[in-house]
PDB file of C-alpha atoms in Angstrom:
ATOM      1  CA  MET A   1      29.752 -56.345 -81.404  1.00 93.00           C
ATOM      2  CA  PHE A   2      29.859 -59.392 -79.140  1.00 96.00           C
ATOM      3  CA  LYS A   3      27.403 -61.838 -77.574  1.00 97.00           C
ATOM      4  CA  SER A   4      26.268 -61.905 -73.946  1.00 96.00           C
ATOM      5  CA  LEU A   5      23.533 -63.429 -71.844  1.00 96.00           C
ATOM      6  CA  VAL A   6      21.429 -60.552 -70.537  1.00 96.00           C
ATOM      7  CA  ILE A   7      18.842 -60.597 -67.741  1.00 95.00           C
ATOM      8  CA  ASN A   8      16.112 -57.978 -67.919  1.00 92.00           C
ATOM      9  CA  LYS A   9      13.135 -57.211 -65.729  1.00 88.00           C
ATOM     10  CA  ASN A  10      10.403 -54.999 -67.102  1.00 81.00           C
ATOM     11  CA  ASP A  11       6.620 -54.605 -67.273  1.00 74.00           C
ATOM     12  CA  SER A  12       6.254 -56.088 -70.761  1.00 72.00           C
ATOM     13  CA  GLN A  13       8.324 -59.296 -70.415  1.00 71.00           C
ATOM     14  CA  GLY A  14       8.726 -59.626 -66.670  1.00 80.00           C
ATOM     15  CA  TYR A  15      11.946 -61.424 -65.695  1.00 86.00           C
ATOM     16  CA  HIS A  16      13.667 -62.607 -68.868  1.00 90.00           C
ATOM     17  CA  THR A  17      17.111 -63.955 -69.838  1.00 93.00           C
ATOM     18  CA  SER A  18      18.182 -64.003 -73.492  1.00 93.00           C
ATOM     19  CA  LEU A  19      21.235 -64.008 -75.750  1.00 95.00           C
ATOM     20  CA  LYS A  20      21.966 -60.497 -77.052  1.00 95.00           C
ATOM     21  CA  GLU A  21      24.556 -58.623 -79.071  1.00 96.00           C
ATOM     22  CA  LEU A  22      26.264 -55.777 -77.227  1.00 96.00           C
ATOM     23  CA  ASN A  23      29.193 -53.451 -77.779  1.00 95.00           C
ATOM     24  CA  ASP A  24      31.881 -52.116 -75.460  1.00 95.00           C
ATOM     25  CA  GLU A  25      29.767 -49.076 -74.600  1.00 95.00           C
ATOM     26  CA  ASP A  26      27.260 -51.414 -72.926  1.00 94.00           C
ATOM     27  CA  LEU A  27      29.860 -52.617 -70.438  1.00 94.00           C
ATOM     28  CA  GLN A  28      30.328 -51.153 -66.969  1.00 94.00           C
ATOM     29  CA  ASP A  29      33.183 -48.942 -65.831  1.00 94.00           C
ATOM     30  CA  GLY A  30      36.408 -50.708 -64.934  1.00 95.00           C
ATOM     31  CA  ASP A  31      40.137 -50.501 -65.538  1.00 96.00           C
ATOM     32  CA  VAL A  32      40.636 -53.864 -67.286  1.00 97.00           C
ATOM     33  CA  LEU A  33      39.019 -54.901 -70.590  1.00 97.00           C
ATOM     34  CA  ILE A  34      38.986 -58.674 -71.074  1.00 98.00           C
ATOM     35  CA  LYS A  35      38.358 -61.018 -73.971  1.00 98.00           C
ATOM     36  CA  VAL A  36      36.486 -63.754 -72.117  1.00 98.00           C
ATOM     37  CA  LEU A  37      37.377 -67.342 -72.987  1.00 98.00           C
ATOM     38  CA  TYR A  38      35.239 -69.365 -70.583  1.00 98.00           C
ATOM     39  CA  SER A  39      32.706 -68.887 -67.821  1.00 97.00           C
ATOM     40  CA  THR A  40      30.580 -71.323 -65.817  1.00 96.00           C
ATOM     41  CA  ILE A  41      27.113 -72.064 -64.483  1.00 93.00           C
ATOM     42  CA  ASN A  42      27.075 -72.179 -60.674  1.00 90.00           C
ATOM     43  CA  TYR A  43      24.060 -72.581 -58.401  1.00 89.00           C
ATOM     44  CA  LYS A  44      23.955 -68.807 -57.897  1.00 92.00           C
ATOM     45  CA  ASP A  45      24.120 -68.250 -61.673  1.00 94.00           C
ATOM     46  CA  ALA A  46      21.202 -70.653 -62.135  1.00 93.00           C
ATOM     47  CA  LEU A  47      19.151 -68.709 -59.589  1.00 93.00           C
ATOM     48  CA  ALA A  48      20.003 -65.449 -61.362  1.00 94.00           C
ATOM     49  CA  ILE A  49      19.217 -66.717 -64.871  1.00 93.00           C
ATOM     50  CA  SER A  50      15.936 -68.333 -63.828  1.00 90.00           C
ATOM     51  CA  GLY A  51      14.817 -65.537 -61.521  1.00 87.00           C
ATOM     52  CA  LYS A  52      13.941 -68.072 -58.809  1.00 87.00           C
ATOM     53  CA  ALA A  53      15.745 -66.043 -56.147  1.00 82.00           C
ATOM     54  CA  PRO A  54      16.532 -62.309 -55.874  1.00 86.00           C
ATOM     55  CA  VAL A  55      20.211 -62.707 -56.752  1.00 89.00           C
ATOM     56  CA  VAL A  56      20.393 -59.882 -59.306  1.00 93.00           C
ATOM     57  CA  ARG A  57      20.680 -56.396 -57.798  1.00 90.00           C
ATOM     58  CA  ARG A  58      20.468 -54.309 -60.997  1.00 91.00           C
ATOM     59  CA  PHE A  59      19.053 -54.617 -64.504  1.00 93.00           C
ATOM     60  CA  PRO A  60      20.051 -55.244 -67.202  1.00 94.00           C
ATOM     61  CA  MET A  61      22.549 -57.770 -65.851  1.00 96.00           C
ATOM     62  CA  ILE A  62      25.055 -60.113 -67.463  1.00 97.00           C
ATOM     63  CA  PRO A  63      25.168 -63.187 -65.182  1.00 96.00           C
ATOM     64  CA  GLY A  64      28.243 -65.284 -64.467  1.00 96.00           C
ATOM     65  CA  ILE A  65      30.214 -65.199 -61.199  1.00 95.00           C
ATOM     66  CA  ASP A  66      33.283 -66.788 -62.828  1.00 97.00           C
ATOM     67  CA  LEU A  67      35.388 -65.897 -65.845  1.00 97.00           C
ATOM     68  CA  VAL A  68      38.795 -66.461 -67.325  1.00 98.00           C
ATOM     69  CA  GLY A  69      40.148 -64.435 -70.213  1.00 98.00           C
ATOM     70  CA  ILE A  70      42.883 -62.407 -71.855  1.00 98.00           C
ATOM     71  CA  VAL A  71      43.642 -58.785 -70.959  1.00 98.00           C
ATOM     72  CA  GLU A  72      43.100 -56.519 -73.962  1.00 97.00           C
ATOM     73  CA  GLN A  73      43.438 -53.204 -72.126  1.00 96.00           C
ATOM     74  CA  CYS A  74      44.589 -52.251 -68.630  1.00 97.00           C
ATOM     75  CA  ASP A  75      44.610 -48.705 -67.302  1.00 95.00           C
ATOM     76  CA  ASN A  76      47.284 -49.436 -64.689  1.00 94.00           C
ATOM     77  CA  ASP A  77      50.392 -51.589 -64.331  1.00 93.00           C
ATOM     78  CA  LYS A  78      48.737 -54.456 -62.460  1.00 95.00           C
ATOM     79  CA  PHE A  79      48.243 -56.606 -65.572  1.00 97.00           C
ATOM     80  CA  SER A  80      49.922 -56.770 -68.988  1.00 96.00           C
ATOM     81  CA  ILE A  81      48.218 -56.893 -72.384  1.00 97.00           C
ATOM     82  CA  GLY A  82      47.833 -60.558 -73.352  1.00 97.00           C
ATOM     83  CA  GLU A  83      47.986 -61.823 -69.756  1.00 98.00           C
ATOM     84  CA  HIS A  84      45.456 -64.444 -68.642  1.00 98.00           C
ATOM     85  CA  VAL A  85      43.359 -63.419 -65.644  1.00 98.00           C
ATOM     86  CA  LEU A  86      40.826 -65.139 -63.421  1.00 97.00           C
ATOM     87  CA  LEU A  87      37.754 -63.939 -61.523  1.00 97.00           C
ATOM     88  CA  ASN A  88      35.579 -65.626 -58.879  1.00 96.00           C
ATOM     89  CA  GLY A  89      32.774 -63.812 -57.071  1.00 94.00           C
ATOM     90  CA  TYR A  90      33.107 -60.254 -55.711  1.00 95.00           C
ATOM     91  CA  GLY A  91      29.440 -59.643 -56.568  1.00 94.00           C
ATOM     92  CA  VAL A  92      30.053 -60.048 -60.302  1.00 95.00           C
ATOM     93  CA  GLY A  93      26.888 -61.397 -61.939  1.00 95.00           C
ATOM     94  CA  GLU A  94      24.895 -59.866 -59.061  1.00 94.00           C
ATOM     95  CA  LYS A  95      25.886 -56.210 -58.596  1.00 95.00           C
ATOM     96  CA  TYR A  96      28.403 -56.020 -61.457  1.00 96.00           C
ATOM     97  CA  LEU A  97      28.172 -57.331 -65.022  1.00 96.00           C
ATOM     98  CA  GLY A  98      29.454 -60.889 -65.141  1.00 96.00           C
ATOM     99  CA  GLY A  99      31.307 -63.470 -67.150  1.00 96.00           C
ATOM    100  CA  LEU A 100      28.649 -65.031 -69.411  1.00 97.00           C
ATOM    101  CA  SER A 101      29.761 -62.749 -72.199  1.00 97.00           C
ATOM    102  CA  GLN A 102      32.436 -62.664 -74.876  1.00 98.00           C
ATOM    103  CA  ARG A 103      33.865 -59.453 -73.392  1.00 97.00           C
ATOM    104  CA  ALA A 104      33.954 -57.919 -69.916  1.00 97.00           C
ATOM    105  CA  ARG A 105      35.218 -54.746 -68.296  1.00 97.00           C
ATOM    106  CA  ILE A 106      36.261 -55.444 -64.712  1.00 96.00           C
ATOM    107  CA  ASP A 107      37.849 -53.610 -61.779  1.00 96.00           C
ATOM    108  CA  SER A 108      41.418 -54.907 -61.489  1.00 96.00           C
ATOM    109  CA  LYS A 109      41.046 -55.481 -57.741  1.00 95.00           C
ATOM    110  CA  PHE A 110      38.607 -58.317 -58.554  1.00 96.00           C
ATOM    111  CA  LEU A 111      41.141 -60.187 -60.697  1.00 97.00           C
ATOM    112  CA  ILE A 112      44.070 -62.506 -60.035  1.00 97.00           C
ATOM    113  CA  PRO A 113      46.589 -63.887 -62.527  1.00 97.00           C
ATOM    114  CA  LEU A 114      45.730 -67.310 -63.906  1.00 97.00           C
ATOM    115  CA  PRO A 115      48.165 -69.787 -62.298  1.00 96.00           C
ATOM    116  CA  LYS A 116      50.740 -70.969 -64.840  1.00 95.00           C
ATOM    117  CA  GLY A 117      49.963 -74.626 -64.230  1.00 94.00           C
ATOM    118  CA  ILE A 118      46.212 -74.328 -64.890  1.00 96.00           C
ATOM    119  CA  THR A 119      44.760 -73.958 -68.384  1.00 96.00           C
ATOM    120  CA  PRO A 120      41.938 -71.448 -69.000  1.00 97.00           C
ATOM    121  CA  PHE A 121      39.453 -74.289 -69.552  1.00 96.00           C
ATOM    122  CA  ASN A 122      40.507 -76.125 -66.391  1.00 95.00           C
ATOM    123  CA  ALA A 123      40.317 -72.867 -64.409  1.00 96.00           C
ATOM    124  CA  MET A 124      36.605 -72.686 -65.194  1.00 96.00           C
ATOM    125  CA  ALA A 125      36.043 -76.414 -64.759  1.00 94.00           C
ATOM    126  CA  ILE A 126      37.378 -75.787 -61.255  1.00 95.00           C
ATOM    127  CA  GLY A 127      35.753 -72.340 -60.955  1.00 94.00           C
ATOM    128  CA  THR A 128      34.131 -71.005 -57.822  1.00 94.00           C
ATOM    129  CA  ALA A 129      33.072 -74.546 -56.901  1.00 92.00           C
ATOM    130  CA  GLY A 130      36.590 -75.959 -56.808  1.00 94.00           C
ATOM    131  CA  TYR A 131      38.001 -72.797 -55.266  1.00 95.00           C
ATOM    132  CA  THR A 132      35.331 -72.958 -52.531  1.00 97.00           C
ATOM    133  CA  ALA A 133      36.043 -76.654 -51.966  1.00 97.00           C
ATOM    134  CA  MET A 134      39.728 -75.844 -51.477  1.00 98.00           C
ATOM    135  CA  LEU A 135      38.862 -73.049 -49.015  1.00 98.00           C
ATOM    136  CA  CYS A 136      36.830 -75.620 -47.066  1.00 98.00           C
ATOM    137  CA  VAL A 137      39.675 -78.137 -47.037  1.00 98.00           C
ATOM    138  CA  MET A 138      42.130 -75.464 -45.914  1.00 98.00           C
ATOM    139  CA  ALA A 139      39.738 -74.461 -43.113  1.00 98.00           C
ATOM    140  CA  LEU A 140      39.591 -78.062 -41.871  1.00 98.00           C
ATOM    141  CA  GLU A 141      43.390 -78.254 -41.978  1.00 98.00           C
ATOM    142  CA  LYS A 142      43.674 -75.071 -39.896  1.00 98.00           C
ATOM    143  CA  GLN A 143      41.469 -76.758 -37.283  1.00 98.00           C
ATOM    144  CA  GLY A 144      43.936 -79.636 -37.091  1.00 98.00           C
ATOM    145  CA  ILE A 145      41.931 -82.155 -39.123  1.00 98.00           C
ATOM    146  CA  THR A 146      44.308 -84.645 -40.742  1.00 98.00           C
ATOM    147  CA  PRO A 147      43.793 -87.963 -42.556  1.00 98.00           C
ATOM    148  CA  ASP A 148      44.405 -89.666 -39.193  1.00 98.00           C
ATOM    149  CA  SER A 149      41.519 -87.767 -37.554  1.00 98.00           C
ATOM    150  CA  GLY A 150      38.834 -90.019 -39.044  1.00 98.00           C
ATOM    151  CA  LYS A 151      36.254 -90.002 -41.797  1.00 98.00           C
ATOM    152  CA  ILE A 152      35.227 -86.741 -43.500  1.00 98.00           C
ATOM    153  CA  LEU A 153      31.625 -86.263 -44.667  1.00 98.00           C
ATOM    154  CA  VAL A 154      30.870 -84.370 -47.886  1.00 98.00           C
ATOM    155  CA  THR A 155      27.222 -83.448 -48.478  1.00 98.00           C
ATOM    156  CA  GLY A 156      25.757 -82.433 -51.838  1.00 95.00           C
ATOM    157  CA  ALA A 157      28.421 -84.744 -53.177  1.00 95.00           C
ATOM    158  CA  THR A 158      27.502 -84.750 -56.880  1.00 92.00           C
ATOM    159  CA  GLY A 159      27.430 -80.953 -57.068  1.00 89.00           C
ATOM    160  CA  GLY A 160      30.406 -78.848 -58.069  1.00 89.00           C
ATOM    161  CA  VAL A 161      31.700 -78.113 -54.561  1.00 94.00           C
ATOM    162  CA  GLY A 162      31.043 -81.674 -53.409  1.00 95.00           C
ATOM    163  CA  SER A 163      32.744 -83.260 -56.405  1.00 93.00           C
ATOM    164  CA  PHE A 164      35.890 -81.180 -55.999  1.00 94.00           C
ATOM    165  CA  ALA A 165      35.923 -81.561 -52.220  1.00 97.00           C
ATOM    166  CA  ILE A 166      35.934 -85.345 -52.615  1.00 97.00           C
ATOM    167  CA  ARG A 167      38.683 -85.269 -55.213  1.00 95.00           C
ATOM    168  CA  ILE A 168      40.890 -82.894 -53.185  1.00 97.00           C
ATOM    169  CA  LEU A 169      40.391 -84.799 -49.920  1.00 98.00           C
ATOM    170  CA  ALA A 170      41.078 -88.131 -51.624  1.00 97.00           C
ATOM    171  CA  GLU A 171      44.300 -86.817 -53.108  1.00 96.00           C
ATOM    172  CA  LEU A 172      45.378 -85.677 -49.628  1.00 97.00           C
ATOM    173  CA  GLY A 173      44.722 -89.140 -48.198  1.00 97.00           C
ATOM    174  CA  TYR A 174      41.477 -88.609 -46.290  1.00 98.00           C
ATOM    175  CA  SER A 175      38.765 -91.244 -45.872  1.00 98.00           C
ATOM    176  CA  ILE A 176      35.525 -89.799 -47.303  1.00 98.00           C
ATOM    177  CA  THR A 177      31.821 -90.428 -46.876  1.00 98.00           C
ATOM    178  CA  ALA A 178      29.747 -88.889 -49.665  1.00 98.00           C
ATOM    179  CA  SER A 179      26.083 -87.985 -49.149  1.00 98.00           C
ATOM    180  CA  THR A 180      23.858 -87.776 -52.232  1.00 95.00           C
ATOM    181  CA  GLY A 181      20.296 -88.191 -53.424  1.00 91.00           C
ATOM    182  CA  SER A 182      21.518 -89.591 -56.745  1.00 87.00           C
ATOM    183  CA  ALA A 183      21.800 -93.342 -56.287  1.00 86.00           C
ATOM    184  CA  GLU A 184      22.863 -93.731 -59.911  1.00 90.00           C
ATOM    185  CA  GLN A 185      25.988 -91.633 -59.226  1.00 91.00           C
ATOM    186  CA  VAL A 186      27.605 -93.980 -56.696  1.00 95.00           C
ATOM    187  CA  SER A 187      30.224 -95.162 -59.200  1.00 94.00           C
ATOM    188  CA  TYR A 188      30.995 -91.526 -60.144  1.00 93.00           C
ATOM    189  CA  LEU A 189      31.570 -90.597 -56.499  1.00 95.00           C
ATOM    190  CA  LYS A 190      33.744 -93.621 -55.814  1.00 96.00           C
ATOM    191  CA  GLU A 191      35.798 -92.892 -58.911  1.00 94.00           C
ATOM    192  CA  LEU A 192      36.438 -89.399 -57.531  1.00 94.00           C
ATOM    193  CA  GLY A 193      37.672 -90.945 -54.289  1.00 96.00           C
ATOM    194  CA  ALA A 194      34.711 -91.495 -51.943  1.00 97.00           C
ATOM    195  CA  ASP A 195      35.157 -94.566 -49.729  1.00 98.00           C
ATOM    196  CA  GLU A 196      31.455 -94.905 -48.987  1.00 97.00           C
ATOM    197  CA  VAL A 197      28.234 -93.301 -50.198  1.00 97.00           C
ATOM    198  CA  ILE A 198      25.125 -92.704 -48.084  1.00 97.00           C
ATOM    199  CA  ASP A 199      21.639 -91.570 -49.064  1.00 96.00           C
ATOM    200  CA  ARG A 200      21.031 -87.908 -48.262  1.00 96.00           C
ATOM    201  CA  ALA A 201      17.727 -88.990 -46.643  1.00 96.00           C
ATOM    202  CA  GLU A 202      19.792 -90.085 -43.637  1.00 96.00           C
ATOM    203  CA  LEU A 203      20.492 -86.415 -42.938  1.00 97.00           C
ATOM    204  CA  SER A 204      17.730 -84.396 -44.588  1.00 96.00           C
ATOM    205  CA  GLU A 205      14.906 -85.047 -42.102  1.00 96.00           C
ATOM    206  CA  PRO A 206      14.673 -83.516 -38.602  1.00 96.00           C
ATOM    207  CA  GLY A 207      16.882 -85.358 -36.102  1.00 96.00           C
ATOM    208  CA  LYS A 208      17.977 -85.197 -32.475  1.00 97.00           C
ATOM    209  CA  PRO A 209      20.073 -82.379 -30.959  1.00 97.00           C
ATOM    210  CA  LEU A 210      22.888 -84.908 -30.505  1.00 98.00           C
ATOM    211  CA  MET A 211      23.238 -88.019 -32.637  1.00 97.00           C
ATOM    212  CA  LYS A 212      25.775 -90.844 -32.890  1.00 97.00           C
ATOM    213  CA  GLU A 213      29.289 -89.543 -33.521  1.00 98.00           C
ATOM    214  CA  ARG A 214      30.175 -90.581 -37.086  1.00 98.00           C
ATOM    215  CA  TRP A 215      32.621 -88.145 -38.689  1.00 98.00           C
ATOM    216  CA  ALA A 216      35.714 -86.198 -37.683  1.00 98.00           C
ATOM    217  CA  ALA A 217      34.682 -83.273 -39.892  1.00 98.00           C
ATOM    218  CA  ALA A 218      32.417 -82.348 -42.772  1.00 98.00           C
ATOM    219  CA  ILE A 219      32.124 -80.085 -45.782  1.00 98.00           C
ATOM    220  CA  ASP A 220      28.496 -79.048 -46.252  1.00 98.00           C
ATOM    221  CA  SER A 221      26.993 -77.244 -49.252  1.00 96.00           C
ATOM    222  CA  VAL A 222      23.378 -78.101 -48.373  1.00 96.00           C
ATOM    223  CA  GLY A 223      22.489 -76.179 -45.211  1.00 97.00           C
ATOM    224  CA  SER A 224      19.135 -76.356 -43.409  1.00 97.00           C
ATOM    225  CA  THR A 225      18.194 -79.601 -41.602  1.00 98.00           C
ATOM    226  CA  THR A 226      21.072 -81.449 -43.237  1.00 98.00           C
ATOM    227  CA  LEU A 227      23.619 -79.088 -41.709  1.00 98.00           C
ATOM    228  CA  ALA A 228      21.920 -79.371 -38.293  1.00 98.00           C
ATOM    229  CA  ASN A 229      22.132 -83.189 -38.425  1.00 98.00           C
ATOM    230  CA  VAL A 230      25.711 -83.074 -39.643  1.00 98.00           C
ATOM    231  CA  CYS A 231      26.734 -80.912 -36.682  1.00 98.00           C
ATOM    232  CA  ALA A 232      24.902 -83.305 -34.348  1.00 98.00           C
ATOM    233  CA  SER A 233      26.882 -86.256 -35.798  1.00 98.00           C
ATOM    234  CA  ILE A 234      30.430 -84.868 -35.658  1.00 98.00           C
ATOM    235  CA  ASN A 235      32.979 -86.442 -33.321  1.00 98.00           C
ATOM    236  CA  TYR A 236      34.038 -84.614 -30.179  1.00 98.00           C
ATOM    237  CA  GLY A 237      36.271 -81.656 -31.102  1.00 98.00           C
ATOM    238  CA  GLY A 238      35.497 -81.945 -34.813  1.00 98.00           C
ATOM    239  CA  CYS A 239      34.349 -79.258 -37.202  1.00 98.00           C
ATOM    240  CA  VAL A 240      32.067 -78.498 -40.138  1.00 98.00           C
ATOM    241  CA  ALA A 241      32.888 -76.164 -43.039  1.00 98.00           C
ATOM    242  CA  ALA A 242      29.564 -74.738 -44.250  1.00 98.00           C
ATOM    243  CA  CYS A 243      29.498 -73.125 -47.690  1.00 97.00           C
ATOM    244  CA  GLY A 244      26.053 -73.590 -49.265  1.00 94.00           C
ATOM    245  CA  LEU A 245      22.284 -73.658 -48.931  1.00 92.00           C
ATOM    246  CA  ALA A 246      20.965 -76.113 -51.528  1.00 89.00           C
ATOM    247  CA  GLN A 247      18.343 -77.397 -49.066  1.00 93.00           C
ATOM    248  CA  GLY A 248      17.645 -74.009 -47.501  1.00 92.00           C
ATOM    249  CA  MET A 249      19.010 -71.035 -45.593  1.00 93.00           C
ATOM    250  CA  GLU A 250      17.472 -71.893 -42.204  1.00 96.00           C
ATOM    251  CA  PHE A 251      19.530 -73.715 -39.551  1.00 97.00           C
ATOM    252  CA  PRO A 252      17.197 -75.667 -37.198  1.00 96.00           C
ATOM    253  CA  SER A 253      19.848 -76.727 -34.697  1.00 96.00           C
ATOM    254  CA  THR A 254      20.623 -76.397 -31.014  1.00 97.00           C
ATOM    255  CA  VAL A 255      23.773 -75.379 -29.169  1.00 98.00           C
ATOM    256  CA  ALA A 256      24.289 -78.980 -27.994  1.00 98.00           C
ATOM    257  CA  PRO A 257      26.959 -80.015 -30.542  1.00 98.00           C
ATOM    258  CA  PHE A 258      28.944 -76.861 -29.854  1.00 98.00           C
ATOM    259  CA  ILE A 259      28.881 -76.757 -26.034  1.00 98.00           C
ATOM    260  CA  LEU A 260      28.742 -80.497 -25.263  1.00 98.00           C
ATOM    261  CA  ARG A 261      31.053 -81.876 -27.960  1.00 98.00           C
ATOM    262  CA  GLY A 262      33.155 -78.830 -28.768  1.00 98.00           C
ATOM    263  CA  VAL A 263      32.172 -78.914 -32.436  1.00 98.00           C
ATOM    264  CA  SER A 264      33.215 -75.883 -34.510  1.00 98.00           C
ATOM    265  CA  LEU A 265      31.052 -74.518 -37.321  1.00 98.00           C
ATOM    266  CA  LEU A 266      33.232 -72.753 -39.897  1.00 98.00           C
ATOM    267  CA  GLY A 267      31.536 -70.351 -42.292  1.00 98.00           C
ATOM    268  CA  ILE A 268      33.178 -70.355 -45.726  1.00 98.00           C
ATOM    269  CA  ASP A 269      32.594 -67.269 -47.868  1.00 96.00           C
ATOM    270  CA  SER A 270      34.138 -67.343 -51.331  1.00 95.00           C
ATOM    271  CA  VAL A 271      32.524 -64.179 -52.723  1.00 94.00           C
ATOM    272  CA  MET A 272      34.366 -61.426 -50.827  1.00 94.00           C
ATOM    273  CA  ARG A 273      37.392 -63.461 -49.795  1.00 95.00           C
ATOM    274  CA  PRO A 274      40.578 -61.369 -49.409  1.00 94.00           C
ATOM    275  CA  GLN A 275      43.033 -61.483 -52.300  1.00 94.00           C
ATOM    276  CA  GLN A 276      45.708 -63.399 -50.386  1.00 95.00           C
ATOM    277  CA  ASP A 277      43.274 -66.181 -49.479  1.00 96.00           C
ATOM    278  CA  ARG A 278      42.338 -66.464 -53.152  1.00 96.00           C
ATOM    279  CA  LEU A 279      45.954 -66.635 -54.233  1.00 97.00           C
ATOM    280  CA  ASP A 280      46.700 -69.263 -51.575  1.00 97.00           C
ATOM    281  CA  ALA A 281      43.703 -71.403 -52.566  1.00 97.00           C
ATOM    282  CA  TRP A 282      44.510 -71.263 -56.278  1.00 97.00           C
ATOM    283  CA  ALA A 283      48.168 -72.035 -55.558  1.00 96.00           C
ATOM    284  CA  ARG A 284      47.024 -75.168 -53.736  1.00 97.00           C
ATOM    285  CA  LEU A 285      44.699 -76.030 -56.627  1.00 96.00           C
ATOM    286  CA  GLU A 286      47.623 -75.656 -59.017  1.00 95.00           C
ATOM    287  CA  GLN A 287      49.532 -78.265 -56.997  1.00 94.00           C
ATOM    288  CA  THR A 288      46.764 -80.883 -57.223  1.00 92.00           C
ATOM    289  CA  LYS A 289      46.180 -83.472 -59.924  1.00 88.00           C
ATOM    290  CA  LEU A 290      42.614 -82.272 -60.533  1.00 86.00           C
ATOM    291  CA  ALA A 291      43.278 -82.026 -64.265  1.00 81.00           C
ATOM    292  CA  ASP A 292      43.268 -85.834 -64.359  1.00 81.00           C
ATOM    293  CA  LYS A 293      39.583 -85.831 -63.343  1.00 82.00           C
ATOM    294  CA  ILE A 294      38.327 -82.689 -65.115  1.00 86.00           C
ATOM    295  CA  SER A 295      36.630 -84.704 -67.863  1.00 84.00           C
ATOM    296  CA  LYS A 296      34.712 -86.674 -65.213  1.00 83.00           C
ATOM    297  CA  ILE A 297      33.637 -83.607 -63.244  1.00 85.00           C
ATOM    298  CA  SER A 298      32.778 -81.171 -66.058  1.00 88.00           C
ATOM    299  CA  THR A 299      30.695 -80.775 -69.214  1.00 92.00           C
ATOM    300  CA  THR A 300      30.827 -77.920 -71.735  1.00 95.00           C
ATOM    301  CA  VAL A 301      28.018 -75.871 -73.321  1.00 96.00           C
ATOM    302  CA  GLY A 302      27.715 -72.683 -75.383  1.00 95.00           C
ATOM    303  CA  LEU A 303      26.274 -69.363 -74.216  1.00 94.00           C
ATOM    304  CA  GLU A 304      22.682 -69.865 -75.328  1.00 90.00           C
ATOM    305  CA  ALA A 305      22.507 -73.415 -73.950  1.00 92.00           C
ATOM    306  CA  ALA A 306      23.427 -72.039 -70.530  1.00 93.00           C
ATOM    307  CA  ILE A 307      19.855 -70.794 -70.065  1.00 93.00           C
ATOM    308  CA  GLU A 308      18.427 -74.319 -70.252  1.00 93.00           C
ATOM    309  CA  VAL A 309      21.250 -75.746 -68.143  1.00 93.00           C
ATOM    310  CA  ALA A 310      20.377 -73.293 -65.355  1.00 92.00           C
ATOM    311  CA  ASP A 311      16.929 -74.881 -64.982  1.00 91.00           C
ATOM    312  CA  GLN A 312      18.427 -78.380 -65.078  1.00 92.00           C
ATOM    313  CA  LEU A 313      20.890 -77.473 -62.328  1.00 91.00           C
ATOM    314  CA  LEU A 314      18.151 -76.167 -60.036  1.00 89.00           C
ATOM    315  CA  ALA A 315      16.150 -79.347 -60.644  1.00 87.00           C
ATOM    316  CA  GLY A 316      19.109 -81.476 -59.548  1.00 83.00           C
ATOM    317  CA  GLY A 317      19.761 -82.714 -63.065  1.00 86.00           C
ATOM    318  CA  VAL A 318      23.412 -81.635 -63.335  1.00 86.00           C
ATOM    319  CA  THR A 319      26.365 -83.630 -62.035  1.00 84.00           C
ATOM    320  CA  GLY A 320      29.656 -81.847 -61.404  1.00 83.00           C
ATOM    321  CA  ARG A 321      30.531 -78.637 -63.216  1.00 89.00           C
ATOM    322  CA  VAL A 322      29.267 -76.884 -66.342  1.00 93.00           C
ATOM    323  CA  VAL A 323      31.845 -74.878 -68.287  1.00 96.00           C
ATOM    324  CA  VAL A 324      30.485 -72.292 -70.727  1.00 96.00           C
ATOM    325  CA  ASP A 325      32.547 -71.738 -73.866  1.00 97.00           C
ATOM    326  CA  VAL A 326      31.369 -68.191 -74.553  1.00 97.00           C
ATOM    327  CA  ASN A 327      32.829 -68.231 -78.071  1.00 95.00           C
ATOM    328  CA  ALA A 328      31.314 -71.542 -79.211  1.00 88.00           C
TER     329      ALA A 328
END
């Protein structure tokens, strides 16, 4: 027997998440059996656990879009018994049983080896948020954005993606503007590497189709009106990597930034990303000095506490990343 968070939806209890004991027969089909060490709470996990958005596609569901663990059984030669493996996305925690469990059975095509230079705990402190942030940075680099191009804006700066984006960009020598609604977190953002911090209110209300050029590029995890204003404020020939929807899914913009200033809007999907992109992003993450800031960016909770943390995250009460020690 082992413990898992389980989401159920039925006539008697409605939508309900609780800590339950399961056995291996309760797990889905897959060719790799994993002893899970750590998982995380991401924005999507919080939506799934709380039921505040239709993230879950089947019931019962074990949430958790991230996991790191040790291979206990593998039905092919892709992984060895005792090897550490890593998972981000692929619909796990939505369509497939996820990582907020002490054990998981996963399709091997969803897994990559844990990089040698990253510990299991740090892999989850980085998690989908840090991996997504690195995908965004790599997308800006492919568009020719360098530290000499000008200031880079990071919205949703105290969230997981924002926190890691700032740290990665700072390490690479970029000048960073952080946008946040948490005035009390200015020192946190500057410690990560932000050069200046602005109030998110500057970007969250409807603006003009074209606004003053302020940034060479941006990483946006907020969406909605904020993303529209960001695009309207990018320098000629700049670009925006869009990877989230914390403010909303709508995009109330015009074509003006794109056809009059040559701005590029880059969509960043981390869920179904091809294997090689994942390996490249994690190889870059392995090269960084993120481990030096992990304690600043992350906190740790046990499985049952993850339910309460999900509500706190949706209410904007969580800074950085939440690692879940599934065996605590």
